[in-house]
């Protein structure tokens, strides 16, 4: 499904979370007649312990690192996110438009950690031997259909370590690089297995007025990245 912005200043699609508690986005709420462009995923079951062992992550590796993001070894991705976790290399990419809006992406209900939370915009792990920039370019195309001709430079703007537990499902313990791109072509072709919804939000307003956005349930790594981004401005 390819999405292009209409003549209105706001366009949005998504699941149930995209229809509730959106607060302020530009000067408009939902325009009359706007409809979700993806089928809402309303009912799902949390992953059980048995399911976790069969999860696709069980067959993948991530790069374990020290506090300086120096490679230590390859570790199983599921092991890195289970119990107390293993510190590993990760990245998040913030996608903007020329009007100072950030593209928020709702994580699929099938995600093991932070399912249905809103990210800004994609996050993942580079494979062994892959740079953060190359990994970002790859994930932008795989998750959102955004190709390199739709933006200029991929800027590496920050790096931080964090550790957060998610309910009883697992943990993120990452040294997370932050990258940013600004789109010149707003066409999107999201992967519905990865993305449950998308919306554009005014970046300054999102940071300055979090009370307007509580029902979005932002991913912790994005909240940290955004807070640090504004602290350096």
PDB file of C-alpha atoms in Angstrom:
ATOM      1  CA  UNK A   1       0.000   0.000   0.000  1.00  0.00           C
ATOM      2  CA  UNK A   2       1.586   3.266  -1.148  1.00  0.00           C
ATOM      3  CA  UNK A   3       0.630   6.423   0.747  1.00  0.00           C
ATOM      4  CA  UNK A   4       1.109   9.977  -0.429  1.00  0.00           C
ATOM      5  CA  UNK A   5       0.109  13.153   1.424  1.00  0.00           C
ATOM      6  CA  UNK A   6      -3.063  14.899   0.368  1.00  0.00           C
ATOM      7  CA  UNK A   7      -3.412  18.643  -0.067  1.00  0.00           C
ATOM      8  CA  UNK A   8      -4.214  18.985   3.644  1.00  0.00           C
ATOM      9  CA  UNK A   9      -1.453  19.759   6.111  1.00  0.00           C
ATOM     10  CA  UNK A  10      -2.212  16.608   8.105  1.00  0.00           C
ATOM     11  CA  UNK A  11      -2.544  13.046   6.995  1.00  0.00           C
ATOM     12  CA  UNK A  12      -2.611  10.026   9.244  1.00  0.00           C
ATOM     13  CA  UNK A  13      -3.475   6.375   9.175  1.00  0.00           C
ATOM     14  CA  UNK A  14      -3.320   3.617  11.683  1.00  0.00           C
ATOM     15  CA  UNK A  15      -4.907   1.244  14.108  1.00  0.00           C
ATOM     16  CA  UNK A  16      -6.940   1.914  17.215  1.00  0.00           C
ATOM     17  CA  UNK A  17      -4.145   3.922  18.826  1.00  0.00           C
ATOM     18  CA  UNK A  18      -4.134   6.352  15.920  1.00  0.00           C
ATOM     19  CA  UNK A  19      -7.763   7.238  16.510  1.00  0.00           C
ATOM     20  CA  UNK A  20      -7.558   8.107  20.206  1.00  0.00           C
ATOM     21  CA  UNK A  21      -5.907  10.870  22.188  1.00  0.00           C
ATOM     22  CA  UNK A  22      -3.992  12.455  19.351  1.00  0.00           C
ATOM     23  CA  UNK A  23      -4.149  15.972  20.764  1.00  0.00           C
ATOM     24  CA  UNK A  24      -2.589  18.738  18.669  1.00  0.00           C
ATOM     25  CA  UNK A  25      -1.241  18.072  15.165  1.00  0.00           C
ATOM     26  CA  UNK A  26      -0.696  21.244  13.102  1.00  0.00           C
ATOM     27  CA  UNK A  27      -3.838  23.410  13.105  1.00  0.00           C
ATOM     28  CA  UNK A  28      -6.311  20.604  12.424  1.00  0.00           C
ATOM     29  CA  UNK A  29      -7.739  17.590  14.170  1.00  0.00           C
ATOM     30  CA  UNK A  30      -8.821  14.761  11.912  1.00  0.00           C
ATOM     31  CA  UNK A  31     -10.292  16.301   8.751  1.00  0.00           C
ATOM     32  CA  UNK A  32     -13.914  15.289   8.058  1.00  0.00           C
ATOM     33  CA  UNK A  33     -14.185  11.967   6.284  1.00  0.00           C
ATOM     34  CA  UNK A  34     -10.634  10.792   6.930  1.00  0.00           C
ATOM     35  CA  UNK A  35     -10.410   7.044   7.459  1.00  0.00           C
ATOM     36  CA  UNK A  36      -7.638   4.708   8.611  1.00  0.00           C
ATOM     37  CA  UNK A  37      -5.674   3.388   5.650  1.00  0.00           C
ATOM     38  CA  UNK A  38      -4.696   0.205   7.440  1.00  0.00           C
ATOM     39  CA  UNK A  39      -7.080  -2.271   9.004  1.00  0.00           C
ATOM     40  CA  UNK A  40      -6.977  -1.801  12.800  1.00  0.00           C
ATOM     41  CA  UNK A  41      -5.636  -4.783  14.696  1.00  0.00           C
ATOM     42  CA  UNK A  42      -7.986  -4.820  17.661  1.00  0.00           C
ATOM     43  CA  UNK A  43      -7.411  -8.126  19.407  1.00  0.00           C
ATOM     44  CA  UNK A  44      -4.180  -9.947  20.123  1.00  0.00           C
ATOM     45  CA  UNK A  45      -2.668 -12.117  22.846  1.00  0.00           C
ATOM     46  CA  UNK A  46       0.619 -11.354  24.633  1.00  0.00           C
ATOM     47  CA  UNK A  47       3.420 -13.763  23.838  1.00  0.00           C
ATOM     48  CA  UNK A  48       3.780 -16.649  26.281  1.00  0.00           C
ATOM     49  CA  UNK A  49       7.081 -18.055  27.504  1.00  0.00           C
ATOM     50  CA  UNK A  50       6.663 -21.026  25.186  1.00  0.00           C
ATOM     51  CA  UNK A  51       5.994 -18.732  22.243  1.00  0.00           C
ATOM     52  CA  UNK A  52       9.161 -16.760  22.985  1.00  0.00           C
ATOM     53  CA  UNK A  53      11.311 -19.814  22.334  1.00  0.00           C
ATOM     54  CA  UNK A  54       9.785 -20.135  18.874  1.00  0.00           C
ATOM     55  CA  UNK A  55       9.976 -16.415  18.073  1.00  0.00           C
ATOM     56  CA  UNK A  56      11.844 -15.426  14.907  1.00  0.00           C
ATOM     57  CA  UNK A  57      14.364 -13.518  17.048  1.00  0.00           C
ATOM     58  CA  UNK A  58      15.586 -16.857  18.421  1.00  0.00           C
ATOM     59  CA  UNK A  59      17.342 -17.451  15.096  1.00  0.00           C
ATOM     60  CA  UNK A  60      19.084 -14.061  14.888  1.00  0.00           C
ATOM     61  CA  UNK A  61      22.182 -12.508  16.455  1.00  0.00           C
ATOM     62  CA  UNK A  62      22.945  -9.016  17.738  1.00  0.00           C
ATOM     63  CA  UNK A  63      26.277  -7.389  18.557  1.00  0.00           C
ATOM     64  CA  UNK A  64      27.114  -7.343  22.265  1.00  0.00           C
ATOM     65  CA  UNK A  65      29.079  -4.190  23.135  1.00  0.00           C
ATOM     66  CA  UNK A  66      30.715  -2.461  26.079  1.00  0.00           C
ATOM     67  CA  UNK A  67      29.664   0.966  27.361  1.00  0.00           C
ATOM     68  CA  UNK A  68      31.739   2.614  24.599  1.00  0.00           C
ATOM     69  CA  UNK A  69      29.907   0.644  21.877  1.00  0.00           C
ATOM     70  CA  UNK A  70      32.959  -1.520  21.210  1.00  0.00           C
ATOM     71  CA  UNK A  71      32.082  -4.949  19.873  1.00  0.00           C
ATOM     72  CA  UNK A  72      32.528  -7.835  22.312  1.00  0.00           C
ATOM     73  CA  UNK A  73      30.856 -10.797  20.609  1.00  0.00           C
ATOM     74  CA  UNK A  74      27.752 -11.933  18.757  1.00  0.00           C
ATOM     75  CA  UNK A  75      24.904 -13.084  20.990  1.00  0.00           C
ATOM     76  CA  UNK A  76      21.496 -14.556  20.334  1.00  0.00           C
ATOM     77  CA  UNK A  77      18.935 -11.794  19.854  1.00  0.00           C
ATOM     78  CA  UNK A  78      16.323 -13.445  22.043  1.00  0.00           C
ATOM     79  CA  UNK A  79      18.860 -14.006  24.841  1.00  0.00           C
ATOM     80  CA  UNK A  80      19.859 -10.329  24.630  1.00  0.00           C
ATOM     81  CA  UNK A  81      16.252  -9.316  25.355  1.00  0.00           C
ATOM     82  CA  UNK A  82      15.384 -11.914  28.030  1.00  0.00           C
ATOM     83  CA  UNK A  83      15.825 -11.905  31.834  1.00  0.00           C
ATOM     84  CA  UNK A  84      18.384  -9.165  32.639  1.00  0.00           C
ATOM     85  CA  UNK A  85      19.429  -8.898  29.011  1.00  0.00           C
ATOM     86  CA  UNK A  86      22.789  -8.402  27.320  1.00  0.00           C
ATOM     87  CA  UNK A  87      24.003  -4.938  26.347  1.00  0.00           C
ATOM     88  CA  UNK A  88      24.024  -4.691  22.551  1.00  0.00           C
ATOM     89  CA  UNK A  89      24.269  -2.278  19.639  1.00  0.00           C
ATOM     90  CA  UNK A  90      21.109  -0.649  18.290  1.00  0.00           C
ATOM     91  CA  UNK A  91      19.895   2.424  16.448  1.00  0.00           C
ATOM     92  CA  UNK A  92      16.815   4.578  16.075  1.00  0.00           C
ATOM     93  CA  UNK A  93      16.103   6.894  13.159  1.00  0.00           C
ATOM     94  CA  UNK A  94      13.948  10.008  13.468  1.00  0.00           C
ATOM     95  CA  UNK A  95      12.187  10.885  10.208  1.00  0.00           C
ATOM     96  CA  UNK A  96      11.161  14.532   9.654  1.00  0.00           C
ATOM     97  CA  UNK A  97       9.519  16.624   6.967  1.00  0.00           C
ATOM     98  CA  UNK A  98      10.438  20.178   5.966  1.00  0.00           C
ATOM     99  CA  UNK A  99       7.757  21.619   8.277  1.00  0.00           C
ATOM    100  CA  UNK A 100       9.320  20.369  11.511  1.00  0.00           C
ATOM    101  CA  UNK A 101       7.036  17.384  11.912  1.00  0.00           C
ATOM    102  CA  UNK A 102       8.223  13.951  12.967  1.00  0.00           C
ATOM    103  CA  UNK A 103       6.798  10.728  11.596  1.00  0.00           C
ATOM    104  CA  UNK A 104       5.567   8.492  14.420  1.00  0.00           C
ATOM    105  CA  UNK A 105       5.137   4.793  13.677  1.00  0.00           C
ATOM    106  CA  UNK A 106       3.034   2.461  15.799  1.00  0.00           C
ATOM    107  CA  UNK A 107       4.751  -0.866  16.410  1.00  0.00           C
ATOM    108  CA  UNK A 108       2.899  -3.975  15.332  1.00  0.00           C
ATOM    109  CA  UNK A 109       0.861  -5.885  17.951  1.00  0.00           C
ATOM    110  CA  UNK A 110       3.031  -8.880  17.035  1.00  0.00           C
ATOM    111  CA  UNK A 111       6.166  -7.247  18.454  1.00  0.00           C
ATOM    112  CA  UNK A 112       7.458  -9.052  21.534  1.00  0.00           C
ATOM    113  CA  UNK A 113       8.513  -5.837  23.277  1.00  0.00           C
ATOM    114  CA  UNK A 114       6.646  -2.517  23.326  1.00  0.00           C
ATOM    115  CA  UNK A 115       3.964  -3.814  20.983  1.00  0.00           C
ATOM    116  CA  UNK A 116       1.495  -1.099  19.824  1.00  0.00           C
ATOM    117  CA  UNK A 117       3.720   1.659  21.266  1.00  0.00           C
ATOM    118  CA  UNK A 118       4.650   4.603  19.060  1.00  0.00           C
ATOM    119  CA  UNK A 119       8.205   5.011  17.834  1.00  0.00           C
ATOM    120  CA  UNK A 120       9.847   7.937  16.158  1.00  0.00           C
ATOM    121  CA  UNK A 121      10.370   6.468  13.600  1.00  0.00           C
ATOM    122  CA  UNK A 122      12.186   3.139  13.151  1.00  0.00           C
ATOM    123  CA  UNK A 123      14.508   1.222  15.457  1.00  0.00           C
ATOM    124  CA  UNK A 124      16.510  -1.950  14.997  1.00  0.00           C
ATOM    125  CA  UNK A 125      19.952  -3.554  15.281  1.00  0.00           C
ATOM    126  CA  UNK A 126      22.777  -3.520  12.720  1.00  0.00           C
ATOM    127  CA  UNK A 127      24.120  -6.907  11.739  1.00  0.00           C
ATOM    128  CA  UNK A 128      27.783  -7.778  12.153  1.00  0.00           C
ATOM    129  CA  UNK A 129      29.920  -5.666   9.837  1.00  0.00           C
ATOM    130  CA  UNK A 130      27.112  -3.236   8.988  1.00  0.00           C
ATOM    131  CA  UNK A 131      27.364   0.466   9.787  1.00  0.00           C
ATOM    132  CA  UNK A 132      24.598   2.304  11.596  1.00  0.00           C
ATOM    133  CA  UNK A 133      23.961   4.418   8.494  1.00  0.00           C
ATOM    134  CA  UNK A 134      23.659   1.396   6.204  1.00  0.00           C
ATOM    135  CA  UNK A 135      21.389  -0.352   8.709  1.00  0.00           C
ATOM    136  CA  UNK A 136      19.196   2.744   8.877  1.00  0.00           C
ATOM    137  CA  UNK A 137      18.894   2.972   5.098  1.00  0.00           C
ATOM    138  CA  UNK A 138      17.930  -0.693   4.990  1.00  0.00           C
ATOM    139  CA  UNK A 139      15.251  -0.446   7.699  1.00  0.00           C
ATOM    140  CA  UNK A 140      13.701   2.717   6.275  1.00  0.00           C
ATOM    141  CA  UNK A 141      13.113   0.895   3.012  1.00  0.00           C
ATOM    142  CA  UNK A 142      12.010  -2.399   4.566  1.00  0.00           C
ATOM    143  CA  UNK A 143       9.582  -0.932   7.102  1.00  0.00           C
ATOM    144  CA  UNK A 144       8.326   2.210   5.362  1.00  0.00           C
ATOM    145  CA  UNK A 145       9.274   1.898   1.697  1.00  0.00           C
ATOM    146  CA  UNK A 146      11.430   5.036   2.025  1.00  0.00           C
ATOM    147  CA  UNK A 147      14.296   4.909  -0.479  1.00  0.00           C
ATOM    148  CA  UNK A 148      17.538   6.950  -0.398  1.00  0.00           C
ATOM    149  CA  UNK A 149      16.354   9.253  -3.193  1.00  0.00           C
ATOM    150  CA  UNK A 150      13.625  10.543  -0.843  1.00  0.00           C
ATOM    151  CA  UNK A 151      16.052  12.211   1.586  1.00  0.00           C
ATOM    152  CA  UNK A 152      19.482  13.755   1.741  1.00  0.00           C
ATOM    153  CA  UNK A 153      22.194  12.912   4.235  1.00  0.00           C
ATOM    154  CA  UNK A 154      21.616  10.407   7.023  1.00  0.00           C
ATOM    155  CA  UNK A 155      22.919  12.294  10.065  1.00  0.00           C
ATOM    156  CA  UNK A 156      24.303  10.483  13.102  1.00  0.00           C
ATOM    157  CA  UNK A 157      23.366  12.917  15.880  1.00  0.00           C
ATOM    158  CA  UNK A 158      23.716  11.084  19.190  1.00  0.00           C
ATOM    159  CA  UNK A 159      24.449   7.850  21.017  1.00  0.00           C
ATOM    160  CA  UNK A 160      23.332   6.782  24.499  1.00  0.00           C
ATOM    161  CA  UNK A 161      23.003   3.722  26.708  1.00  0.00           C
ATOM    162  CA  UNK A 162      19.727   2.785  28.373  1.00  0.00           C
ATOM    163  CA  UNK A 163      18.064  -0.210  30.006  1.00  0.00           C
ATOM    164  CA  UNK A 164      14.310  -0.689  30.306  1.00  0.00           C
ATOM    165  CA  UNK A 165      12.165  -3.686  31.239  1.00  0.00           C
ATOM    166  CA  UNK A 166       8.855  -4.318  29.503  1.00  0.00           C
ATOM    167  CA  UNK A 167       6.154  -5.986  31.603  1.00  0.00           C
ATOM    168  CA  UNK A 168       7.085  -9.684  31.935  1.00  0.00           C
ATOM    169  CA  UNK A 169       8.141 -10.035  28.314  1.00  0.00           C
ATOM    170  CA  UNK A 170      11.763  -8.926  28.344  1.00  0.00           C
ATOM    171  CA  UNK A 171      14.223  -6.053  28.415  1.00  0.00           C
ATOM    172  CA  UNK A 172      16.031  -3.591  26.173  1.00  0.00           C
ATOM    173  CA  UNK A 173      19.644  -2.903  27.159  1.00  0.00           C
ATOM    174  CA  UNK A 174      21.178  -1.015  24.301  1.00  0.00           C
ATOM    175  CA  UNK A 175      23.840   1.403  23.242  1.00  0.00           C
ATOM    176  CA  UNK A 176      21.572   3.221  20.841  1.00  0.00           C
ATOM    177  CA  UNK A 177      22.756   5.437  17.995  1.00  0.00           C
ATOM    178  CA  UNK A 178      20.378   8.202  16.898  1.00  0.00           C
ATOM    179  CA  UNK A 179      20.143   9.100  13.235  1.00  0.00           C
ATOM    180  CA  UNK A 180      17.954  11.666  11.497  1.00  0.00           C
ATOM    181  CA  UNK A 181      16.666  12.151   7.957  1.00  0.00           C
ATOM    182  CA  UNK A 182      14.430  14.805   6.396  1.00  0.00           C
ATOM    183  CA  UNK A 183      12.144  13.676   3.604  1.00  0.00           C
ATOM    184  CA  UNK A 184      11.866  15.574   0.337  1.00  0.00           C
ATOM    185  CA  UNK A 185       9.426  12.990  -1.052  1.00  0.00           C
ATOM    186  CA  UNK A 186       6.692  12.012   1.424  1.00  0.00           C
ATOM    187  CA  UNK A 187       5.575   8.814  -0.325  1.00  0.00           C
ATOM    188  CA  UNK A 188       5.400   5.846   2.068  1.00  0.00           C
ATOM    189  CA  UNK A 189       4.831   2.142   1.489  1.00  0.00           C
ATOM    190  CA  UNK A 190       4.660   0.659   5.010  1.00  0.00           C
ATOM    191  CA  UNK A 191       5.068  -3.019   5.829  1.00  0.00           C
ATOM    192  CA  UNK A 192       1.911  -3.953   7.727  1.00  0.00           C
ATOM    193  CA  UNK A 193       3.760  -6.750   9.547  1.00  0.00           C
ATOM    194  CA  UNK A 194       6.007  -4.105  11.128  1.00  0.00           C
ATOM    195  CA  UNK A 195       3.854  -0.972  11.246  1.00  0.00           C
ATOM    196  CA  UNK A 196       0.339  -0.746  12.721  1.00  0.00           C
ATOM    197  CA  UNK A 197      -0.126   2.985  12.142  1.00  0.00           C
ATOM    198  CA  UNK A 198       1.562   6.219  11.114  1.00  0.00           C
ATOM    199  CA  UNK A 199       1.016   9.860  11.951  1.00  0.00           C
ATOM    200  CA  UNK A 200       2.826  13.145  11.584  1.00  0.00           C
ATOM    201  CA  UNK A 201       3.236  15.237  14.743  1.00  0.00           C
ATOM    202  CA  UNK A 202       4.702  18.669  15.376  1.00  0.00           C
ATOM    203  CA  UNK A 203       8.067  17.800  16.948  1.00  0.00           C
ATOM    204  CA  UNK A 204       8.332  20.868  19.180  1.00  0.00           C
ATOM    205  CA  UNK A 205       4.782  20.453  20.456  1.00  0.00           C
ATOM    206  CA  UNK A 206       5.282  16.739  21.099  1.00  0.00           C
ATOM    207  CA  UNK A 207       8.299  17.528  23.267  1.00  0.00           C
ATOM    208  CA  UNK A 208       6.892  20.605  25.018  1.00  0.00           C
ATOM    209  CA  UNK A 209       3.402  19.241  25.744  1.00  0.00           C
ATOM    210  CA  UNK A 210       3.613  15.510  26.498  1.00  0.00           C
ATOM    211  CA  UNK A 211       0.250  15.687  28.288  1.00  0.00           C
ATOM    212  CA  UNK A 212      -1.429  15.948  24.875  1.00  0.00           C
ATOM    213  CA  UNK A 213       0.058  12.649  23.729  1.00  0.00           C
ATOM    214  CA  UNK A 214      -0.186  10.294  26.709  1.00  0.00           C
ATOM    215  CA  UNK A 215      -2.433   7.790  24.985  1.00  0.00           C
ATOM    216  CA  UNK A 216       0.172   7.249  22.282  1.00  0.00           C
ATOM    217  CA  UNK A 217       2.494   5.401  24.707  1.00  0.00           C
ATOM    218  CA  UNK A 218       5.838   6.399  23.241  1.00  0.00           C
ATOM    219  CA  UNK A 219       8.726   3.928  23.127  1.00  0.00           C
ATOM    220  CA  UNK A 220      11.302   4.634  25.856  1.00  0.00           C
ATOM    221  CA  UNK A 221      14.272   4.877  23.487  1.00  0.00           C
ATOM    222  CA  UNK A 222      12.436   7.491  21.431  1.00  0.00           C
ATOM    223  CA  UNK A 223      11.537   9.520  24.534  1.00  0.00           C
ATOM    224  CA  UNK A 224      15.209   9.517  25.560  1.00  0.00           C
ATOM    225  CA  UNK A 225      16.398  10.423  22.060  1.00  0.00           C
ATOM    226  CA  UNK A 226      13.912  13.292  21.809  1.00  0.00           C
ATOM    227  CA  UNK A 227      14.760  14.660  25.265  1.00  0.00           C
ATOM    228  CA  UNK A 228      18.496  14.599  24.504  1.00  0.00           C
ATOM    229  CA  UNK A 229      17.919  16.158  21.089  1.00  0.00           C
ATOM    230  CA  UNK A 230      16.152  19.166  22.591  1.00  0.00           C
ATOM    231  CA  UNK A 231      18.729  19.455  25.386  1.00  0.00           C
ATOM    232  CA  UNK A 232      21.437  20.137  22.793  1.00  0.00           C
ATOM    233  CA  UNK A 233      19.459  22.731  20.822  1.00  0.00           C
TER     234      UNK A 233
END
